[in-house]
Coordinates of C-alpha atoms and ligand atoms in Angstrom, one line a residue:
X78 CA 0.1 0.0 0.1
X79 CA 1.1 3.7 -0.9
X80 CA 2.3 5.9 2.5
X81 CA -0.7 8.0 3.3
X82 CA 1.2 10.3 5.6
X83 CA 2.0 13.8 4.2
X84 CA 2.8 17.2 5.6
X85 CA 0.2 20.0 5.7
X86 CA 1.3 22.6 3.2
X87 CA 2.3 26.0 5.3
X88 CA -1.3 28.1 4.5
X89 CA -3.1 25.1 6.0
X90 CA -0.5 24.6 9.3
X91 CA -0.9 28.3 9.4
X92 CA -4.9 28.7 9.8
X93 CA -4.8 25.8 12.2
X94 CA -2.2 27.6 14.6
X95 CA -4.2 30.7 14.1
X96 CA -7.3 28.9 15.5
X97 CA -5.3 29.0 18.8
X98 CA -3.7 32.6 18.7
X99 CA -6.2 34.4 17.4
X100 CA -9.6 34.0 18.8
X101 CA -11.5 37.3 17.8
X102 CA -10.5 40.7 16.9
X103 CA -8.9 41.6 20.3
X104 CA -6.1 38.9 20.1
X105 CA -5.0 40.8 16.8
X106 CA -4.9 43.7 18.9
X107 CA -2.8 42.4 21.7
X108 CA -0.3 40.9 19.2
X109 CA 0.1 43.8 17.4
X110 CA 0.6 46.7 20.4
X111 CA 3.0 43.9 22.1
X112 CA 4.7 43.7 19.1
X113 CA 4.6 47.8 18.9
X114 CA 6.1 47.4 22.3
X115 CA 8.9 45.2 21.8
X116 CA 9.5 47.3 19.0
X117 CA 10.8 50.0 21.8
X118 CA 8.2 52.1 20.0
X119 CA 7.3 55.5 22.3
X120 CA 4.4 56.4 20.6
X121 CA 1.5 53.8 19.4
X122 CA -1.7 54.3 17.8
X123 CA -4.4 51.9 17.3
X124 CA -7.4 52.2 14.9
X125 CA -10.5 50.2 15.0
X126 CA -13.6 50.1 12.9
X127 CA -16.7 48.0 13.5
X128 CA -15.0 46.3 16.7
X129 CA -12.3 44.9 14.6
X130 CA -14.2 43.0 12.2
X131 CA -13.2 45.2 9.1
X132 CA -10.0 46.6 10.3
X133 CA -7.3 46.5 13.2
X134 CA -4.0 48.9 12.5
X135 CA -1.5 49.6 14.9
X136 CA 1.0 52.2 14.0
X137 CA 4.3 52.5 15.9
X138 CA 7.0 55.0 15.7
X139 CA 9.5 51.7 17.0
X140 CA 12.8 50.3 15.3
X141 CA 10.9 49.6 11.9
X142 CA 12.0 46.1 9.8
X143 CA 14.4 45.8 6.8
X144 CA 13.4 44.6 3.7
X145 CA 14.1 40.6 4.4
X146 CA 12.8 40.8 8.0
X147 CA 9.5 42.7 6.9
X148 CA 8.9 39.5 4.6
X149 CA 10.6 37.1 7.1
X150 CA 8.3 38.3 9.9
X151 CA 5.0 36.3 8.1
X152 CA 7.1 32.8 8.2
X153 CA 5.8 30.5 11.0
X154 CA 8.4 30.2 14.3
X155 CA 9.7 33.5 12.5
X156 CA 11.5 35.7 15.4
X157 CA 13.8 38.2 16.7
X158 CA 12.9 37.4 20.2
X159 CA 14.6 34.3 21.1
X160 CA 17.2 32.1 19.4
X161 CA 18.1 29.2 21.8
X162 CA 15.9 26.9 24.1
X163 CA 17.6 28.8 27.1
X164 CA 16.1 32.1 26.1
X165 CA 12.8 31.4 27.4
X166 CA 14.1 32.1 30.8
X167 CA 15.7 35.2 30.0
X168 CA 12.4 36.8 28.4
X169 CA 12.0 40.2 28.6
X170 CA 10.1 40.8 25.5
X171 CA 6.2 40.2 25.1
X172 CA 6.4 37.9 21.9
X173 CA 8.6 35.0 21.6
X174 CA 7.1 32.0 19.4
X175 CA 7.1 33.7 15.9
X176 CA 3.5 32.7 15.3
X177 CA 1.2 35.9 15.6
X178 CA 2.2 37.2 12.5
X179 CA 1.7 34.0 10.2
X180 CA -1.4 33.4 12.1
X181 CA -2.8 36.5 11.4
X182 CA -1.9 36.8 8.2
X183 CA -3.1 33.5 7.2
X184 CA -7.0 34.4 8.2
X185 CA -6.8 38.2 6.7
X186 CA -5.8 40.9 4.7
X187 CA -2.6 42.5 6.0
X188 CA -0.7 45.6 5.0
X189 CA 2.8 45.9 6.3
X190 CA 4.2 49.4 5.9
X191 CA 7.6 49.5 8.0
X192 CA 11.0 51.3 7.5
X193 CA 14.2 51.4 9.9
X194 CA 15.6 54.8 11.1
X195 CA 18.9 54.4 8.6
X196 CA 17.1 53.2 5.7
X197 CA 16.0 55.7 2.9
X198 CA 13.0 54.1 2.0
X199 CA 10.9 51.7 3.8
X200 CA 8.8 48.7 2.7
X201 CA 5.5 48.5 1.6
X202 CA 3.6 44.6 1.8
X203 CA 0.5 43.0 0.9
X204 CA -0.5 39.7 1.9
X205 CA -3.8 38.1 2.0
X206 CA -4.2 34.6 3.7
X207 CA -0.9 33.7 3.4
X208 CA -0.6 34.7 0.0
X209 CA 1.8 37.3 -0.8
X210 CA 0.1 39.6 -3.5
X211 CA 3.3 42.8 -3.6
X212 CA 5.8 43.9 -1.8
X213 CA 7.4 47.5 -3.0
X214 CA 9.5 50.0 -1.9
X215 CA 7.9 53.2 -0.4
X216 CA 8.5 56.3 1.1
X217 CA 7.5 55.8 5.1
X218 CA 8.2 57.8 8.3
X219 CA 10.7 55.5 10.9
X220 CA 7.9 52.8 12.7
X221 CA 5.6 50.2 11.5
X222 CA 2.0 50.0 10.5
X223 CA 0.2 46.8 10.3
X224 CA -3.2 47.0 8.8
X225 CA -5.2 43.9 9.6
X226 CA -8.8 44.1 7.4
X227 CA -11.6 41.4 6.8
X228 CA -10.3 38.9 9.7
X229 CA -11.6 35.7 9.5
X230 CA -12.5 36.4 5.4
X231 CA -11.6 33.0 4.7
X232 CA -13.0 30.7 7.8
X233 CA -16.8 32.2 7.6
X234 CA -17.6 29.6 10.7
X235 CA -15.1 31.6 12.9
X236 CA -16.3 35.2 11.3
X237 CA -20.0 34.1 12.1
X238 CA -19.2 32.9 15.5
X239 CA -17.8 36.1 16.6
X240 CA -20.3 37.9 19.4
X241 CA -21.7 41.2 19.1
X242 CA -19.8 44.5 18.2
X243 CA -20.6 45.4 22.0
X244 CA -18.5 42.2 23.5
X245 CA -16.0 42.1 20.9
X246 CA -15.1 46.1 21.3
X247 CA -14.9 45.6 25.0
X248 CA -12.9 42.3 24.7
X249 CA -10.7 45.0 22.5
X250 CA -10.6 47.7 25.3
X251 CA -9.8 44.9 27.8
X252 CA -6.6 44.0 25.6
X253 CA -5.4 48.1 25.0
X254 CA -6.1 48.6 28.7
X255 CA -3.5 46.0 29.5
X256 CA -0.7 46.8 26.9
X257 CA -1.3 50.6 28.2
X258 CA -1.5 50.0 32.2
X259 CA 1.8 47.8 31.8
X260 CA 3.7 50.6 29.7
X261 CA 2.7 53.9 31.2
X262 CA 5.9 56.0 29.5
X263 CA 4.2 54.8 26.1
X264 CA 2.2 57.5 24.5
X265 CA -1.4 55.6 23.3
X266 CA -4.2 56.9 21.4
X267 CA -6.9 54.8 20.4
X268 CA -9.3 55.4 17.5
X269 CA -12.7 53.4 17.0
X270 CA -14.8 54.0 14.1
X271 CA -13.2 57.7 13.7
X272 CA -13.5 59.0 17.0
X273 CA -10.8 58.8 19.7
X274 CA -11.7 56.9 22.8
X275 CA -8.3 57.2 24.4
X276 CA -5.3 59.5 24.7
X277 CA -3.1 58.6 27.0
X278 CA -0.1 60.5 26.8
X279 CA 3.3 59.5 28.5
X280 CA 3.0 59.7 31.8
X281 CA 3.8 58.0 35.1
X282 CA 1.9 55.0 36.9
X283 CA -0.6 56.7 38.9
X284 CA -1.6 58.8 36.3
X285 CA -1.9 56.6 33.4
X286 CA -4.3 54.7 35.7
X287 CA -6.3 57.9 36.3
X288 CA -6.5 58.6 32.7
X289 CA -7.8 55.2 31.8
X290 CA -10.3 55.2 34.4
X291 CA -11.0 58.8 34.7
X292 CA -13.9 59.6 37.6
X293 CA -12.8 59.8 40.9
X294 CA -9.6 57.3 40.4
X295 CA -7.1 59.1 41.8
X296 CA -8.7 59.7 45.3
X297 CA -9.1 56.0 45.6
X298 CA -6.0 54.9 45.1
X299 CA -3.2 53.9 47.7
X300 CA 0.1 53.0 46.9
X301 CA 1.9 50.0 47.7
X302 CA 5.5 49.3 47.7
X303 CA 7.8 46.2 49.2
X304 CA 11.0 44.7 48.1
X305 CA 12.5 41.5 49.1
X306 CA 14.8 39.0 47.5
X307 CA 12.7 37.0 45.0
X308 CA 10.2 39.9 43.8
X309 CA 9.6 43.9 44.1
X310 CA 5.7 44.5 44.1
X311 CA 4.5 48.3 43.1
X312 CA 1.4 49.7 42.0
X313 CA -1.9 50.8 43.5
X314 CA -4.7 49.7 45.5
X315 CA -8.3 51.3 46.0
X316 CA -9.4 52.3 49.5
X317 CA -12.4 49.5 50.2
X318 CA -14.8 52.2 50.7
X319 CA -14.8 52.5 46.9
X320 CA -15.3 48.8 45.9
X321 CA -17.9 47.6 43.5
X322 CA -19.5 44.6 42.3
X323 CA -17.3 43.8 39.4
X324 CA -13.9 42.6 38.9
X325 CA -13.2 44.9 36.1
X326 CA -10.5 46.9 37.8
X327 CA -8.3 44.1 39.3
X328 CA -4.8 44.1 37.2
X329 CA -1.6 42.2 38.0
X330 CA 1.4 42.5 35.9
X331 CA 4.7 40.4 36.2
X332 CA 7.6 41.7 35.0
X333 CA 5.1 44.3 32.5
X334 CA 3.1 41.7 31.4
X335 CA -0.6 41.4 32.1
X336 CA -1.4 38.2 33.7
X337 CA -4.6 36.1 35.3
X338 CA -3.9 34.5 38.9
X339 CA -6.9 33.2 40.8
X340 CA -3.8 32.5 43.5
X341 CA -2.6 36.2 44.0
X342 CA -6.0 37.3 43.7
X343 CA -7.1 35.7 46.9
X344 CA -3.6 36.8 48.7
X345 CA -4.7 40.3 47.8
X346 CA -8.5 39.7 49.2
X347 CA -7.1 38.1 52.2
X348 CA -5.6 41.4 52.9
X349 CA -9.0 43.2 52.7
X350 CA -10.6 40.9 55.1
X351 CA -12.9 42.3 56.9
X352 CA -12.8 45.6 55.2
X353 CA -15.3 44.8 52.4
X354 CA -18.9 43.9 52.1
X355 CA -20.0 40.4 51.0
X356 CA -18.9 40.1 47.6
X357 CA -17.7 43.5 46.7
X358 CA -14.4 44.0 45.2
X359 CA -11.7 46.2 45.3
X360 CA -9.9 48.2 42.7
X361 CA -5.9 47.0 42.2
X362 CA -3.1 47.5 39.7
X363 CA -0.4 45.5 40.9
X364 CA 2.9 45.1 39.5
X365 CA 5.4 42.4 40.4
X366 CA 9.3 41.9 39.2
X367 CA 10.7 38.6 39.6
X368 CA 14.0 37.1 37.8
X369 CA 13.0 35.4 34.5
X370 CA 14.2 32.3 35.1
X371 CA 11.9 32.4 38.5
X372 CA 8.8 31.8 36.0
X373 CA 7.3 29.9 33.3
X374 CA 5.2 32.0 30.9
X375 CA 4.9 28.9 28.7
X376 CA 2.2 27.3 30.2
X377 CA -0.7 29.0 28.2
X378 CA -0.8 29.6 24.8
X379 CA -2.7 33.1 25.1
X380 CA 0.0 33.7 27.9
X381 CA -2.0 35.3 30.5
X382 CA -1.2 32.5 33.2
X383 CA 2.0 32.4 34.5
X384 CA 3.9 29.5 37.0
X385 CA 5.8 30.9 39.7
X386 CA 8.5 29.2 41.2
X387 CA 7.7 30.2 45.1
X388 CA 4.3 30.9 44.9
X389 CA 3.9 30.4 48.5
X390 CA 6.3 33.2 49.4
X391 CA 4.6 35.6 47.2
X392 CA 1.5 35.1 48.6
X393 CA 2.7 35.9 51.7
X394 CA 4.6 38.8 50.8
X395 CA 1.8 40.3 49.0
X396 CA -0.7 40.1 51.4
X397 CA 1.4 42.0 53.7
X398 CA 2.1 44.3 51.3
X399 CA -1.3 45.5 50.9
X400 CA -2.4 44.8 54.3
X401 CA 0.4 47.2 55.6
X402 CA -0.4 50.1 53.0
X403 CA -4.1 49.5 54.1
X404 CA -3.1 50.5 57.4
X405 CA -0.4 52.8 57.1
X406 CA -2.4 54.9 55.2
X407 CA -5.0 55.0 57.7
X408 CA -7.8 53.3 55.5
X409 CA -8.5 50.6 57.9
X410 CA -10.0 52.3 60.9
X411 CA -12.6 55.2 59.3
X412 CA -14.4 52.4 57.5
X413 CA -17.9 52.9 58.7
X414 CA -20.2 50.3 56.7
X415 CA -22.8 50.3 58.6
X416 CA -23.1 54.4 58.7
X417 CA -26.9 55.1 58.1
X418 CA -27.4 56.9 54.4
X419 CA -30.0 59.2 56.3
X420 CA -27.5 60.9 57.8
X421 CA -25.6 62.3 54.5
X422 CA -28.5 65.0 53.9
X423 CA -27.8 66.3 50.5
X424 CA -27.3 70.0 50.6
X425 CA -30.8 71.1 48.4
X426 CA -32.5 70.1 51.7
X427 CA -30.9 72.9 53.6
X428 CA -33.4 74.8 50.8
X429 CA -37.0 72.7 51.5
X430 CA -39.9 73.8 53.3
X431 CA -40.2 71.6 56.3
X432 CA -43.4 69.6 56.2
X433 CA -45.5 68.1 59.3
X434 CA -44.8 64.4 59.6
X435 CA -47.2 61.7 58.9
X436 CA -47.5 59.7 62.1
X437 CA -48.7 55.9 61.1
X438 CA -49.8 53.8 63.5
X439 CA -50.4 49.8 63.3
X440 CA -53.2 48.8 65.7
X441 CA -53.1 45.2 65.2
X442 CA -48.8 45.6 66.4
X443 CA -48.6 43.2 68.8
X444 CA -45.1 43.0 70.2
X445 CA -45.4 39.5 71.5
X446 CA -46.2 38.1 67.9
X447 CA -43.9 35.6 66.2
X448 CA -41.6 38.0 64.5
X449 CA -41.2 37.1 60.7
X450 CA -37.5 37.5 59.6
X451 CA -37.3 40.6 57.0
X452 CA -35.6 41.0 53.8
X453 CA -33.4 38.6 52.5
X454 CA -30.2 37.0 54.2
X455 CA -27.1 37.8 52.1
X456 CA -25.6 34.4 52.6
X457 CA -26.6 30.7 51.2
X458 CA -26.8 29.6 54.5
X459 CA -29.5 29.5 56.8
X460 CA -31.9 30.3 54.3
X461 CA -34.7 27.6 54.9
X462 CA -33.7 27.1 58.3
X463 CA -34.6 30.3 59.8
X464 CA -38.0 29.2 59.4
X465 CA -38.0 26.4 61.6
X466 CA -36.5 27.3 64.7
X467 CA -36.3 24.1 66.4
X468 CA -33.4 23.2 63.9
X469 CA -31.6 26.2 64.9
X470 CA -31.8 24.8 68.5
X471 CA -30.5 21.6 67.8
X472 CA -27.3 23.4 66.8
X473 CA -26.1 23.6 70.0
X474 CA -27.2 20.8 71.6
X475 CA -24.1 19.0 71.8
X476 CA -22.6 21.9 73.0
X477 CA -24.7 23.0 75.8
X478 CA -24.1 19.2 77.2
X479 CA -20.5 19.9 77.0
X480 CA -20.1 22.6 79.0
X481 CA -18.7 21.2 81.9
X482 CA -16.1 19.1 80.0
X483 CA -14.2 22.3 78.8
X484 CA -11.0 22.8 80.6
X485 CA -11.6 26.3 82.5
X486 CA -7.7 26.6 82.9
X487 CA -7.6 27.6 79.2
X488 CA -9.7 30.5 80.1
X489 CA -7.5 32.2 82.5
X490 CA -5.0 33.2 79.9
X491 CA -7.5 35.3 78.5
X492 CA -8.4 37.9 81.1
X493 CA -11.5 39.3 79.7
X494 CA -12.9 36.2 78.8
X495 CA -12.6 34.2 82.0
X496 CA -14.3 37.1 84.0
X497 CA -17.1 37.4 81.4
X498 CA -17.7 33.4 81.1
X499 CA -18.3 33.9 84.8
X500 CA -20.4 36.6 84.2
X501 CA -22.6 34.9 81.7
X502 CA -23.1 31.4 82.8
X503 CA -23.9 31.8 86.1
X504 CA -24.9 35.5 87.0
X505 CA -26.6 37.0 84.1
X506 CA -27.8 34.1 81.6
X507 CA -31.5 35.5 82.4
X508 CA -30.3 38.7 81.1
X509 CA -32.3 39.9 77.5
X510 CA -30.3 39.6 74.9
X511 CA -30.4 42.5 71.8
X512 CA -29.8 42.3 68.4
X513 CA -29.0 45.7 66.4
X514 CA -28.6 46.3 62.8
X515 CA -29.1 42.3 62.3
X516 CA -25.4 42.4 63.0
X517 CA -24.6 42.8 66.7
X518 CA -26.1 41.3 69.9
X519 CA -26.1 43.2 72.8
X520 CA -26.3 41.9 76.5
X521 CA -25.8 43.2 79.5
X522 CA -23.0 41.8 81.9
X523 CA -22.0 42.3 85.4
X524 CA -19.3 44.6 84.7
X525 CA -21.5 46.7 81.8
X526 CA -22.2 45.9 78.7
X527 CA -21.0 43.3 75.8
X528 CA -21.3 43.8 72.1
X529 CA -21.0 40.1 70.0
X530 CA -20.9 40.2 66.5
X531 CA -23.4 37.6 65.1
X532 CA -21.1 36.0 62.1
X533 CA -18.1 35.7 63.5
X534 CA -19.3 34.4 66.7
X535 CA -21.7 31.7 65.1
X536 CA -18.2 31.0 62.9
X537 CA -16.4 30.1 65.9
X538 CA -19.2 27.9 67.5
X539 CA -19.6 26.0 64.6
X540 CA -15.7 25.6 64.2
X541 CA -15.5 24.3 67.4
X542 CA -17.7 21.7 67.1
X543 CA -16.8 20.2 63.6
X544 CA -13.3 20.2 64.9
X545 CA -14.3 18.3 67.9
X546 CA -16.8 15.6 66.0
X547 CA -13.7 15.1 63.4
X548 CA -11.1 14.3 66.4
X549 CA -13.4 12.9 69.5
X550 CA -16.7 11.5 68.3
X551 CA -18.2 11.5 65.1
X552 CA -21.4 13.5 64.2
X553 CA -24.7 12.5 64.1
X554 CA -26.1 12.9 60.6
X555 CA -29.7 13.2 59.0
X556 CA -30.3 10.4 56.6
X557 CA -32.1 11.7 53.0
X558 CA -35.1 10.2 51.8
X559 CA -33.8 10.7 48.5
X560 CA -30.1 10.5 48.1
X561 CA -28.5 13.6 46.5
X562 CA -26.9 13.4 43.4
X563 CA -24.1 16.3 42.6
X564 CA -21.7 16.6 39.9
X565 CA -18.6 17.8 40.2
X566 CA -15.2 17.9 37.9
X567 CA -12.7 14.9 37.5
X568 CA -10.2 17.1 39.6
X569 CA -12.9 18.1 42.3
X570 CA -14.2 14.1 42.6
X571 CA -10.1 13.4 43.0
X572 CA -10.5 15.6 46.1
X573 CA -13.2 14.9 47.4
X574 CA -12.3 11.1 47.9
X575 CA -9.4 12.9 50.0
X576 CA -11.8 14.5 52.2
X577 CA -14.0 12.0 52.5
X578 CA -13.2 10.4 55.9
X579 CA -13.2 14.2 57.4
X580 CA -16.2 14.6 56.1
X581 CA -17.7 11.9 57.0
X582 CA -17.1 12.8 60.6
X583 CA -19.1 15.7 60.5
X584 CA -22.2 13.8 59.2
X585 CA -22.0 12.8 55.7
X586 CA -22.6 9.9 54.2
X587 CA -21.4 9.2 50.7
X588 CA -23.1 6.3 48.8
X589 CA -20.5 6.5 46.0
X590 CA -17.7 8.9 44.7
X591 CA -17.3 8.1 40.9
X592 CA -16.1 9.6 37.4
X593 CA -18.0 13.0 38.0
X594 CA -20.6 11.8 40.4
X595 CA -21.5 12.0 43.8
X596 CA -24.3 10.3 45.7
X597 CA -25.3 11.6 49.2
X598 CA -27.6 9.6 51.7
X599 CA -26.9 11.6 54.8
X600 CA -26.0 15.1 55.6
X601 CA -24.6 16.8 58.9
X602 CA -28.1 17.7 61.2
X603 CA -27.7 21.2 60.7
X604 CA -27.0 21.5 57.0
X605 CA -30.2 21.5 54.6
X606 CA -30.3 19.9 51.5
X607 CA -30.1 22.7 49.3
X608 CA -27.1 23.6 51.0
X609 CA -25.0 20.5 50.5
X610 CA -23.7 21.7 47.3
X611 CA -22.9 25.1 48.1
X612 CA -20.9 23.8 51.1
X613 CA -19.0 20.7 49.2
X614 CA -18.3 23.8 46.8
X615 CA -17.1 26.4 48.8
X616 CA -15.1 23.4 50.8
X617 CA -13.1 22.3 47.6
X618 CA -12.5 26.2 46.7
X619 CA -10.9 27.0 49.8
X620 CA -8.8 24.2 50.0
X621 CA -7.9 24.5 46.0
X622 CA -6.6 27.9 46.9
X623 CA -4.8 26.8 49.8
X624 CA -4.1 29.6 51.7
X625 CA -0.5 29.0 53.4
X626 CA -0.5 29.8 56.9
X627 CA -4.0 29.3 57.8
X628 CA -4.4 26.0 58.9
X629 CA -2.8 23.7 60.7
X630 CA -4.5 20.4 58.8
X631 CA -6.6 19.1 56.6
X632 CA -9.2 19.0 59.6
X633 CA -8.8 22.5 60.7
X634 CA -9.5 23.4 56.8
X635 CA -12.4 21.5 56.7
X636 CA -13.8 23.0 59.8
X637 CA -13.0 26.5 59.1
X638 CA -14.5 26.1 55.6
X639 CA -17.7 24.8 56.9
X640 CA -18.1 27.1 60.0
X641 CA -17.6 30.0 56.8
X642 CA -20.1 28.9 54.4
X643 CA -22.8 27.6 57.5
X644 CA -22.5 30.8 60.0
X645 CA -25.4 32.7 60.2
X646 CA -24.7 36.1 58.6
X647 CA -24.5 39.8 59.0
X648 CA -28.1 41.1 58.0
X649 CA -29.9 38.1 59.4
X650 CA -32.6 38.4 61.7
X651 CA -32.5 36.5 65.3
X652 CA -34.9 35.9 67.8
X653 CA -34.1 36.3 71.2
X654 CA -34.0 32.6 71.9
X655 CA -31.3 32.4 68.8
X656 CA -29.6 35.2 69.7
X657 CA -29.4 33.8 73.5
X658 CA -28.0 30.4 72.2
X659 CA -25.3 32.3 70.3
X660 CA -24.4 34.0 73.6
X661 CA -24.0 30.7 75.7
X662 CA -22.7 29.0 73.2
X663 CA -19.9 31.3 72.4
X664 CA -18.7 31.4 75.8
X665 CA -18.8 27.4 76.1
X666 CA -16.2 27.3 73.5
X667 CA -12.4 26.9 74.1
X668 CA -11.4 30.1 72.3
X669 CA -14.8 32.5 72.3
X670 CA -13.0 35.7 71.5
X671 CA -11.7 35.6 68.2
X672 CA -13.6 33.6 65.4
X673 CA -11.5 30.7 63.6
X674 CA -10.0 33.1 61.1
X675 CA -8.5 35.4 64.1
X676 CA -10.8 38.3 64.2
X677 CA -13.1 39.5 67.9
X678 CA -16.0 37.8 68.3
X679 CA -17.1 40.4 71.2
X680 CA -16.2 43.6 72.1
X681 CA -17.1 44.8 76.2
X682 CA -18.1 48.3 77.7
X683 CA -17.5 48.7 81.1
X684 CA -19.9 50.5 83.3
X685 CA -17.1 53.0 84.2
X686 CA -16.5 53.7 80.4
X687 CA -20.3 54.5 80.0
X688 CA -20.0 56.4 83.3
X689 CA -16.8 58.8 81.6
X690 CA -18.5 59.5 78.6
X691 CA -21.4 60.8 80.5
X692 CA -19.6 62.6 82.7
X693 CA -18.7 65.4 80.1
Ligands
ADP43 P1 7.3 37.7 18.1 O1 6.5 38.5 18.5 O2 6.9 36.0 18.8 O3 8.7 37.2 17.7 P2 5.7 37.7 15.7 O4 5.0 37.0 15.0 O5 4.1 38.8 16.4 O6 6.6 36.7 16.7 O7 6.4 38.6 15.2 C1 7.9 38.2 14.2 C2 9.1 39.5 14.3 O8 8.6 40.2 13.6 C3 9.1 39.9 15.8 O9 10.0 38.7 16.3 C4 9.7 41.0 15.2 O10 11.1 40.7 15.0 C5 9.3 41.4 14.1 N1 8.2 42.6 14.0 C6 6.6 42.2 14.6 N2 6.1 43.6 14.5 C7 7.2 44.6 14.7 C8 7.2 46.1 14.5 N3 5.7 46.7 15.2 N4 8.3 46.7 14.8 C9 9.3 46.0 14.2 N5 9.4 44.4 14.1 C10 8.2 43.8 14.6
MG44 MG1 4.7 38.7 18.4

């Protein structure tokens, strides 16, 4: 039989490679801008038409190319940036694969004009779908212009696959912003459909950020700076009160290359812990400089992910750097999320005529009637549970009985808590408690009063309970009438298998864990069915982000994660009975004064302190 294997012709190979390099017009923008930066341009102009479908053009004043190179640059694996494999470990350029131009030229109409400083004439090349159409000498200024027209003209499927103009335009802006943020010294202009979107003169970093994001950006930025042997950290983070729901203003750069890193993001968020409302995101512009031989930028085809040699140290350094700046610029203590917006009276109110207030009386109001929880709860946990108080009480059944077992000596180390323990447990347990702002429980104690953070307190209670179940005795579980089927990724299933022994001690019963499916027939008593998937997902998230130094053991991590997912949240209404349960159970804990995440769970105010306040 004759041989059937053949080498693919270049233009076909290029088209295939293009699938990886050029996913959408924004990919062309990225490659052309990066080439201009690599060519040491100080002025770069981006011109786009129809969100890149009809035209993406980049004009730079960089070093340009000579006649041979300007033709050569369209060949696959043609690059001036590396020569040997070892060069990969000392990269200072954006590009290195030599694939971008070959790929782009395979799927578009490309026009290149380029001239080097000392050449009299430049070169003008036209190439369409990998086919050379013409190459002529031309009178040109120094630098290079690439115009990419009719992208995907020969791959209709890809062209039709493009998203709406708005979406593609957004992607282009994203790429432009990333390159512009990485190089504030370069003058960038961006023109879309004939109008100038950005004109960013050469400036310092702060000015560049402000020019890109306008508005209040300047007042929200706090600088960060740290230099160690393995990394230099610089940039800006935003004050927590300017945080937003979206993550659009979060940027990491490593050696001036934009990267995405869930791990480093986690480090930043850890530094903000306690300063942000649930689900809010701070803006940050963080620049890391590391020796190029300690990173591998080769693991992702579009190069936004990087592998670091020493991720754990980077994590710790980054977190403490951010934390330090938040503290140094006095950002942390002035925060007041619970501030009543009514206090901020708009100025024009001063001119407004006063009107007689209307008093509405609810004749049916009965202060002793069962209060229904108002509004929604912010967290995933507790939603169903709230409806039936008994389930709540069952939370503490085990703990209450265990009060006597607790080693009293452990309290003596903490002066405040030991006296409090006596106060609460022996004398004042009949005291009323009050909930304020659906956040704090206030209770009177012998020496004065105590304010407890409900969420943190409950985290502490659950955390100790889980740990105890895991190490001392197994928790009971509730049998499900219909076993739950949950689906996970292969990687997560692997993780679940490892966690299984610990999870079983908290009350989970696994019927089977296989391929991508888990069948659960029993769950911990205080978890509702609908919470199971959330708890497991959060648990795996927490464990995969594997924050160093936070946890001692797997059990500890699991207990922390579950306590975090299941604790009652700020914003949750609590009945008096529930408040009392929290207070009692908290002080039955071994370490009642801090949450599992080392945040204070309560504060006390003595009568003396109160007296002093009234003495003025
Ligand atoms: P890479 O950037 O990975 O080297 P490209 O296909 O993007 O691969 O570019 C190939 C080569 O063309 C580059 O290595 C560079 O020498 C040259 N080149 C590309 N764009 C420019 C430009 N704007 N100015 C000068 N030279 C360029
Ligand atoms: Mg390139």
